[in-house]
Coordinates of C-alpha atoms and ligand atoms in Angstrom, one line a residue:
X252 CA -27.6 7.6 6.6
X253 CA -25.5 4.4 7.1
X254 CA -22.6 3.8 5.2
X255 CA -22.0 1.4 2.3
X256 CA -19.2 -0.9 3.4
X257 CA -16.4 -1.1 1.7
X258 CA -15.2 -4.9 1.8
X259 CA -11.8 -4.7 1.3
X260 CA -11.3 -8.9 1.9
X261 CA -13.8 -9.4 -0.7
X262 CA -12.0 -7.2 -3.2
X263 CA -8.2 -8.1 -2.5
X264 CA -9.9 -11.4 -3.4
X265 CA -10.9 -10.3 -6.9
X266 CA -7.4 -8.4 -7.3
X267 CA -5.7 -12.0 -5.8
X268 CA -8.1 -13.7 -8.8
X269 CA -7.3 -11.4 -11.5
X270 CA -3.4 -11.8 -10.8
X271 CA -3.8 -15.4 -10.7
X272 CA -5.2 -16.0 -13.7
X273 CA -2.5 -14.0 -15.5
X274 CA -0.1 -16.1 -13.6
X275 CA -1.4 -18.7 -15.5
X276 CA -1.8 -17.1 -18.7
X277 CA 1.9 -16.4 -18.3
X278 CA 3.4 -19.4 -17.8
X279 CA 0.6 -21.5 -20.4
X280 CA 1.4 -18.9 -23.3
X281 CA 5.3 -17.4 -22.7
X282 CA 7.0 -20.3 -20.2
X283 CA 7.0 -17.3 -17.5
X284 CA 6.5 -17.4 -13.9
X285 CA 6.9 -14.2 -12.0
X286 CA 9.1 -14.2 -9.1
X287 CA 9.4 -11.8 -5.8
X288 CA 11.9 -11.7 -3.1
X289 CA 11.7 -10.5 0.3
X290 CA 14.1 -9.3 2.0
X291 CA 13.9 -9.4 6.2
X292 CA 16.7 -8.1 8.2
X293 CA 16.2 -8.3 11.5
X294 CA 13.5 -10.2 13.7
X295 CA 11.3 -7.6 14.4
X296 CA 7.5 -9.7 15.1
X297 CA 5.3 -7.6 12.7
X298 CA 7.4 -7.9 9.8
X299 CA 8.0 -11.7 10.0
X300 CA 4.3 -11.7 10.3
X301 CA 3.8 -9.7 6.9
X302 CA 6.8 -11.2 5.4
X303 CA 5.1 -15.0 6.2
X304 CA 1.8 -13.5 5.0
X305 CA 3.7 -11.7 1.4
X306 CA 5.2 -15.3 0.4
X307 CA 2.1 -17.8 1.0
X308 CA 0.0 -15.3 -1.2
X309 CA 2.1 -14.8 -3.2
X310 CA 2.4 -19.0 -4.2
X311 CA -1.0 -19.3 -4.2
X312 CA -1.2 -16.8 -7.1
X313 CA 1.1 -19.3 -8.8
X314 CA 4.3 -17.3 -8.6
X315 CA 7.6 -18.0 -7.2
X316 CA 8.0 -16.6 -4.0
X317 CA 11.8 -16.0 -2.4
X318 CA 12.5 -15.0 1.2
X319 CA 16.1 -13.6 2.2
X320 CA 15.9 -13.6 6.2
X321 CA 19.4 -11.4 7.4
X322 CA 20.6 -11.2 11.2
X323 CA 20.0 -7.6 12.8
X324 CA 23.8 -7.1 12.6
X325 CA 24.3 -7.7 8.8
X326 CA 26.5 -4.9 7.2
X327 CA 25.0 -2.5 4.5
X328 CA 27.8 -3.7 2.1
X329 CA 26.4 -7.3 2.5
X330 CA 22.9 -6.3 2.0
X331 CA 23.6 -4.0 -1.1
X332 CA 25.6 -6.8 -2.4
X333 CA 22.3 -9.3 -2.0
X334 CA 20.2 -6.5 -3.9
X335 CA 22.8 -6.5 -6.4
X336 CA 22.7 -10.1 -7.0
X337 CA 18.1 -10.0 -7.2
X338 CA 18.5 -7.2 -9.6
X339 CA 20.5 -9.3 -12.1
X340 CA 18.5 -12.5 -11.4
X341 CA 16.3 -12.8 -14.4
X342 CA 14.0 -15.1 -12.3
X343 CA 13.0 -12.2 -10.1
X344 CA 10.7 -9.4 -11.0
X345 CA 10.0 -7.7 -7.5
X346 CA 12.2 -7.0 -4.9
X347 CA 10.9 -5.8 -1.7
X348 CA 12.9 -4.8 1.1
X349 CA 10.8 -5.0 4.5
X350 CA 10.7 -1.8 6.0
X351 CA 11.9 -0.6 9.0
X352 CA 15.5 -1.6 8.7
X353 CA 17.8 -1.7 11.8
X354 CA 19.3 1.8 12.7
X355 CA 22.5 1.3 11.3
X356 CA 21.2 0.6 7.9
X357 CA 20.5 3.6 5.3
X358 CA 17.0 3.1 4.0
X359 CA 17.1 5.6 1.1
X360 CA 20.3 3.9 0.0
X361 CA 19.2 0.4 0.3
X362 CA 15.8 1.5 -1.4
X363 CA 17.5 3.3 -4.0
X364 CA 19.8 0.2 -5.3
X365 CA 16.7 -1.9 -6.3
X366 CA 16.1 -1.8 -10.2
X367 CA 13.3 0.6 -10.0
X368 CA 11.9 -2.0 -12.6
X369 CA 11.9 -4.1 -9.6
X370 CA 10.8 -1.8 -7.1
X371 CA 7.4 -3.4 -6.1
X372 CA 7.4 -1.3 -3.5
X373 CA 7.1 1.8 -5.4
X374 CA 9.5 3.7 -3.1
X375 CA 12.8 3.9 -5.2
X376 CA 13.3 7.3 -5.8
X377 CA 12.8 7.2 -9.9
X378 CA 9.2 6.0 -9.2
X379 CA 8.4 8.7 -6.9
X380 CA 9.3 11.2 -9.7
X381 CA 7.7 9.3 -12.3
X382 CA 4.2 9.3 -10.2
X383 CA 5.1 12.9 -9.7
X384 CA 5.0 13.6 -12.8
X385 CA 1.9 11.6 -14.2
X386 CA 4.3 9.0 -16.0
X387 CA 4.0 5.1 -15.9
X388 CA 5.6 4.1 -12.7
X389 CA 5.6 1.2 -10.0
X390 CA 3.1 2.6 -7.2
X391 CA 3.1 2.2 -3.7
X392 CA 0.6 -0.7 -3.1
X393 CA -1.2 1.0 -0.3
X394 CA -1.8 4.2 -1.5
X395 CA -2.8 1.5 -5.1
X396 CA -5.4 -0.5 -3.1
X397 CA -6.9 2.7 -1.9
X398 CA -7.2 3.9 -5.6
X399 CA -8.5 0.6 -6.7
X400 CA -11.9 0.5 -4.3
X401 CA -12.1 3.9 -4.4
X402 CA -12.5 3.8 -8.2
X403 CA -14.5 0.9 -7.7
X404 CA -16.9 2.4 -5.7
X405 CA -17.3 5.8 -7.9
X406 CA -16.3 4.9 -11.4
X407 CA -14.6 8.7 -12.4
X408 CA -13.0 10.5 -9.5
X409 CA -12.8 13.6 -11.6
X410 CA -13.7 17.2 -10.1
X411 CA -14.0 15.3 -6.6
X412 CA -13.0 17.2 -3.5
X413 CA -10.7 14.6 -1.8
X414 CA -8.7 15.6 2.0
X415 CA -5.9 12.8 2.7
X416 CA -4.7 13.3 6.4
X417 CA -1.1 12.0 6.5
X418 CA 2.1 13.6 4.6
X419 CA 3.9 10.2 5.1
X420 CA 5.9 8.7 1.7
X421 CA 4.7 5.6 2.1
X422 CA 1.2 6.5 2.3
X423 CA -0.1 10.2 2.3
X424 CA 2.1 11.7 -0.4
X425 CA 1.6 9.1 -3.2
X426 CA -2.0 8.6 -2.2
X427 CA -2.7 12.8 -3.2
X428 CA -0.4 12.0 -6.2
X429 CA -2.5 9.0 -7.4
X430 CA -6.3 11.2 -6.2
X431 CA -4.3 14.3 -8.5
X432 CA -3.8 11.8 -11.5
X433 CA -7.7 11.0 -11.2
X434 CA -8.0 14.4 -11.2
X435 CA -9.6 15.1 -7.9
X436 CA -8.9 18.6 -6.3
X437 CA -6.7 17.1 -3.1
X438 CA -5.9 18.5 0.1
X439 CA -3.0 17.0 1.8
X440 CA -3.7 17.4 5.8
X441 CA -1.2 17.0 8.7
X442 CA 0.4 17.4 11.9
X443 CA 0.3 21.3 11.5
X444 CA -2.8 21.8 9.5
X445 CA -5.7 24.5 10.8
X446 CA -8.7 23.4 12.0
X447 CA -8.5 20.3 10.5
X448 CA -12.3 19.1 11.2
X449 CA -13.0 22.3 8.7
X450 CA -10.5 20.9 6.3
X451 CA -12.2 17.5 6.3
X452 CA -16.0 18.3 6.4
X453 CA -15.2 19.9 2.6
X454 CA -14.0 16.3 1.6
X455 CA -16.2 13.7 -0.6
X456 CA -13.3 11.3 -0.2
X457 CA -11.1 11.3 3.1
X458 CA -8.4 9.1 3.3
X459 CA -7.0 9.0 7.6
X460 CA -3.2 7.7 7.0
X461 CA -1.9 9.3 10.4
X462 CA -1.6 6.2 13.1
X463 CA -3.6 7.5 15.5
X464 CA -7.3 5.4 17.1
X465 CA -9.8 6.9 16.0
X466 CA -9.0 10.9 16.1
X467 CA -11.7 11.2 12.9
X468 CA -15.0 11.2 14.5
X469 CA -18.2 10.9 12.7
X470 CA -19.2 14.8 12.5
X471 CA -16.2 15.7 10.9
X472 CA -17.8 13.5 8.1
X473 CA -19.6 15.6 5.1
X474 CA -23.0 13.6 5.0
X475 CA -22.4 11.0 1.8
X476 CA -18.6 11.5 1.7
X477 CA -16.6 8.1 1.2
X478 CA -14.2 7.0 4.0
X479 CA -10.8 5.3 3.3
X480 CA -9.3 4.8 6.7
X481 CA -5.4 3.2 6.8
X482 CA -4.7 3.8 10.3
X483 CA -4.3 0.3 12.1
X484 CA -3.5 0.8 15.2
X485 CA -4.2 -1.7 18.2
X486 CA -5.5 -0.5 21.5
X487 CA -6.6 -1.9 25.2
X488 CA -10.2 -3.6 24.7
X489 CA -10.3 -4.7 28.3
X490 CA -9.7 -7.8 30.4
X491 CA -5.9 -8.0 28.9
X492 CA -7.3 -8.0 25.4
X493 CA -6.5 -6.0 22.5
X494 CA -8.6 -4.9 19.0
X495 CA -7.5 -3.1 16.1
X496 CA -8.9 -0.1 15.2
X497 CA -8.4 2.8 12.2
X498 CA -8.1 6.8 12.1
X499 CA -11.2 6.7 12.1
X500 CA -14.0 6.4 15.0
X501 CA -16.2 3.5 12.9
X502 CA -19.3 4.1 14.4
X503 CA -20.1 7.6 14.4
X504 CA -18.0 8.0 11.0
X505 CA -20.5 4.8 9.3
X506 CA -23.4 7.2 10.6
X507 CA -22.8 10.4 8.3
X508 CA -20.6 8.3 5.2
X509 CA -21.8 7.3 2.1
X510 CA -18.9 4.7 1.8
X511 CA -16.7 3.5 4.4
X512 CA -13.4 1.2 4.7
X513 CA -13.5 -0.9 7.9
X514 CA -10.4 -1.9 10.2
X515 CA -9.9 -4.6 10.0
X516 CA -10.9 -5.9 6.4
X517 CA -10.4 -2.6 4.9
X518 CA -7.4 -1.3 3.5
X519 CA -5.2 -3.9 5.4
X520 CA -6.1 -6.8 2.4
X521 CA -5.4 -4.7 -0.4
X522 CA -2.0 -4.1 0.3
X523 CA -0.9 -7.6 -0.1
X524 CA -3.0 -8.1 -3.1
X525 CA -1.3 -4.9 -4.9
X526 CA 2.0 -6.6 -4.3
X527 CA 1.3 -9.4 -5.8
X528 CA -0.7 -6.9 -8.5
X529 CA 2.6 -4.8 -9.1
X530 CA 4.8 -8.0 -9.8
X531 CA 2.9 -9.3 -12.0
X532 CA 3.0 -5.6 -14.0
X533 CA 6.0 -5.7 -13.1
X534 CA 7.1 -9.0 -14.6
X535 CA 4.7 -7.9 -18.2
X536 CA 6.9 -4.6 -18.4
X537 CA 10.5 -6.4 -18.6
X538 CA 9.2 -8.9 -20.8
X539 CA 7.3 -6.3 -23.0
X540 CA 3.7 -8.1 -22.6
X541 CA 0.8 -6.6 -22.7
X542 CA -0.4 -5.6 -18.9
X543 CA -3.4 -6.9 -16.7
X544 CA -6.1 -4.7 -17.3
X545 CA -7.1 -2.7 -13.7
X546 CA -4.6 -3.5 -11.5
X547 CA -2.1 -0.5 -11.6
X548 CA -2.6 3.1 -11.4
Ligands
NAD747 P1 3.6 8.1 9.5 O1 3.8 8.1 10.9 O2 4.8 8.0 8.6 O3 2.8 9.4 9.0 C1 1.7 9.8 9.8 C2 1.3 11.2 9.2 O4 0.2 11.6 10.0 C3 2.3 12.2 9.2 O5 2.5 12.8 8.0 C4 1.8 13.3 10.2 O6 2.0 14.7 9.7 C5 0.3 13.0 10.2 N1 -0.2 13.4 11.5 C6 0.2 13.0 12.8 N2 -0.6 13.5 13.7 C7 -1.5 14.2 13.1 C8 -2.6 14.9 13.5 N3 -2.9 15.1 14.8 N4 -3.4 15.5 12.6 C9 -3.2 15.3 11.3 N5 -2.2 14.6 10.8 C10 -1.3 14.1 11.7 O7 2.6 6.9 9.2 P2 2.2 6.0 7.8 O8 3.3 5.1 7.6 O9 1.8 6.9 6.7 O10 1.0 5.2 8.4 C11 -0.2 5.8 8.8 C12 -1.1 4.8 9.4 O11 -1.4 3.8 8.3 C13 -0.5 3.9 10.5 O12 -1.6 3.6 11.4 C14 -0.1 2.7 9.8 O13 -0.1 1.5 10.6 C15 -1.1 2.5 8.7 N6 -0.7 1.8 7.5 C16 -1.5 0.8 7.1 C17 -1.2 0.1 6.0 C18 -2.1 -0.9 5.5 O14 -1.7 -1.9 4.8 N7 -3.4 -0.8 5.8 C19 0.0 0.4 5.3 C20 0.8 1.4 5.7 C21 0.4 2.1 6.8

């Protein structure tokens, strides 16, 4: 068998589309625009790069886009007070805090003083329990973008056997919440799990959210099974070159699949997308107006 590939690009396209023209449909028919801020403390390389990447998207989907950029050193008091002011700016739908925050900074505080109507993230703490408990929420976009092809690629999830590897918050956890809500019988796998590879071959869906190149090979696969893999990790590819890889080893993995999720072009799109996706919900909830149709959970 070889895998169907699972163009993640292509769709965080379609998602990128769909948010656009609601944009539009915003501002034409209610004088709207929907507004996100990012906040960056700290200079660390990757997030600038997703931070850069979060704001030109999200003006090309014809919102406003706000960047607060914070020296390492800055105090907690001064970055609760900034979160403070975005929660009572009526210009601003999503705040996002880019995670990780220097060491001296408490994330589950900082997190937790977002307006979880705000929380594009999905990680304030009310939004974890709402999720929890099956209840209209703000949803991690990862874990969302996950959902999204996945439904796309199956229509119904129900009665599906689905393994995610990874307990994580960010990723693992709301991922079985969101499989559970489909109502998919879900494993959650981890660091201590039991013969793993037995754990896995059950699965019609995996999901690999554990950071580590490659560690699911191919014949841990069930024959047909779809493959979400989230790991990015970047490894040696010789003569001082690098390449990104997932959890998963691609090759053997596309051999035994039904579906498969490539890195990169996989997951990595769709978390963007599902920002942009969750501010625009976002946005339609505080104003009381009607939601775009398949982009939240
Ligand atoms: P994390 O480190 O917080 O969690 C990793 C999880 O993997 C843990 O729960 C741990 O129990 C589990 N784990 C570790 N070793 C294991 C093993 N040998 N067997 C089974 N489970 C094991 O990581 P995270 O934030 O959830 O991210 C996971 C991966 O997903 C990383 O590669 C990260 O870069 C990637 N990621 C990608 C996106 C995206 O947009 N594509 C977004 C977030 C995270």
């Amino acid at each position: 068998m070889t895998a169907t590939i699972i163009d993640g690009k292509a769709f965080a396209a379609t998602v990128r589309e769909k948010v656009a023209t609601h944009v539009a449909r915003l501002k034409d028919e209610h004088g709207i625009t929907p507004g996100l801020a990012v906040v960056l403390v700290g200079e660390d390389p990757a997030s600038q790069v997703y931070v850069r990447s979060k704001g030109k998207q999200t003006v090309e989907a014809g919102m406003k886009s706000v960047e607060h950029k914070l020296p390492a050193d800055t105090s907690e008091a001064h970055l609760l007070a900034l979160i403070d002011e975005l929660n009572n700016d009526s210009s601003i739908h999503g705040i996002l805090v880019q995670l990780p925050l220097p060491k001296h900074l408490n994330e589950d505080l900082v997190i937790n003083a977002i307006n979880p109507a705000k929380d594009v993230d999905g990680f304030h703490i009310s939004n974890v329990g709402l999720l929890g408990t099956g209840q209209k929420s703000m949803v991690p976009c990862t874990p969302l973008g996950c959902l999204m092809m996945l439904r796309d690629h199956h229509g119904s999830l129900s009665g599906l056997d689905a393994v995610v590897i990874g307990r994580s918050n960010i990723v693992g956890k709301p991922m079985a919440q969101l499989l559970l809500g489909d109502s998919c019988t879900v494993t959650i796998a981890h660091s201590r799990t039991k013969d793993l590879p037995d754990v896995v071959r059950r699965a019609d869906i995996v999901v690999a959210a554990v950071g580590r190149p490659q560690m699911v090979p191919g014949d841990w696969i069930k024959p047909g099974a779809t493959v979400i893999d989230v790991g990015i990790n970047r490894i040696d590819a010789g003569a001082g070159k690098t390449r990104l890889v997932g959890d998963v080893e691609f090759d053997s993995a596309s051999r035994v699949a039904g579906a498969i999720t490539p890195v990169p072009g996989g997951v990595g799109p769709m978390t963007i997308a599902c920002l942009l996706a969750n501010t625009v919900t976002a946005c339609c909830r505080m104003h009381g107006l009607a939601e775009p149709e398949g982009l939240t959970a």
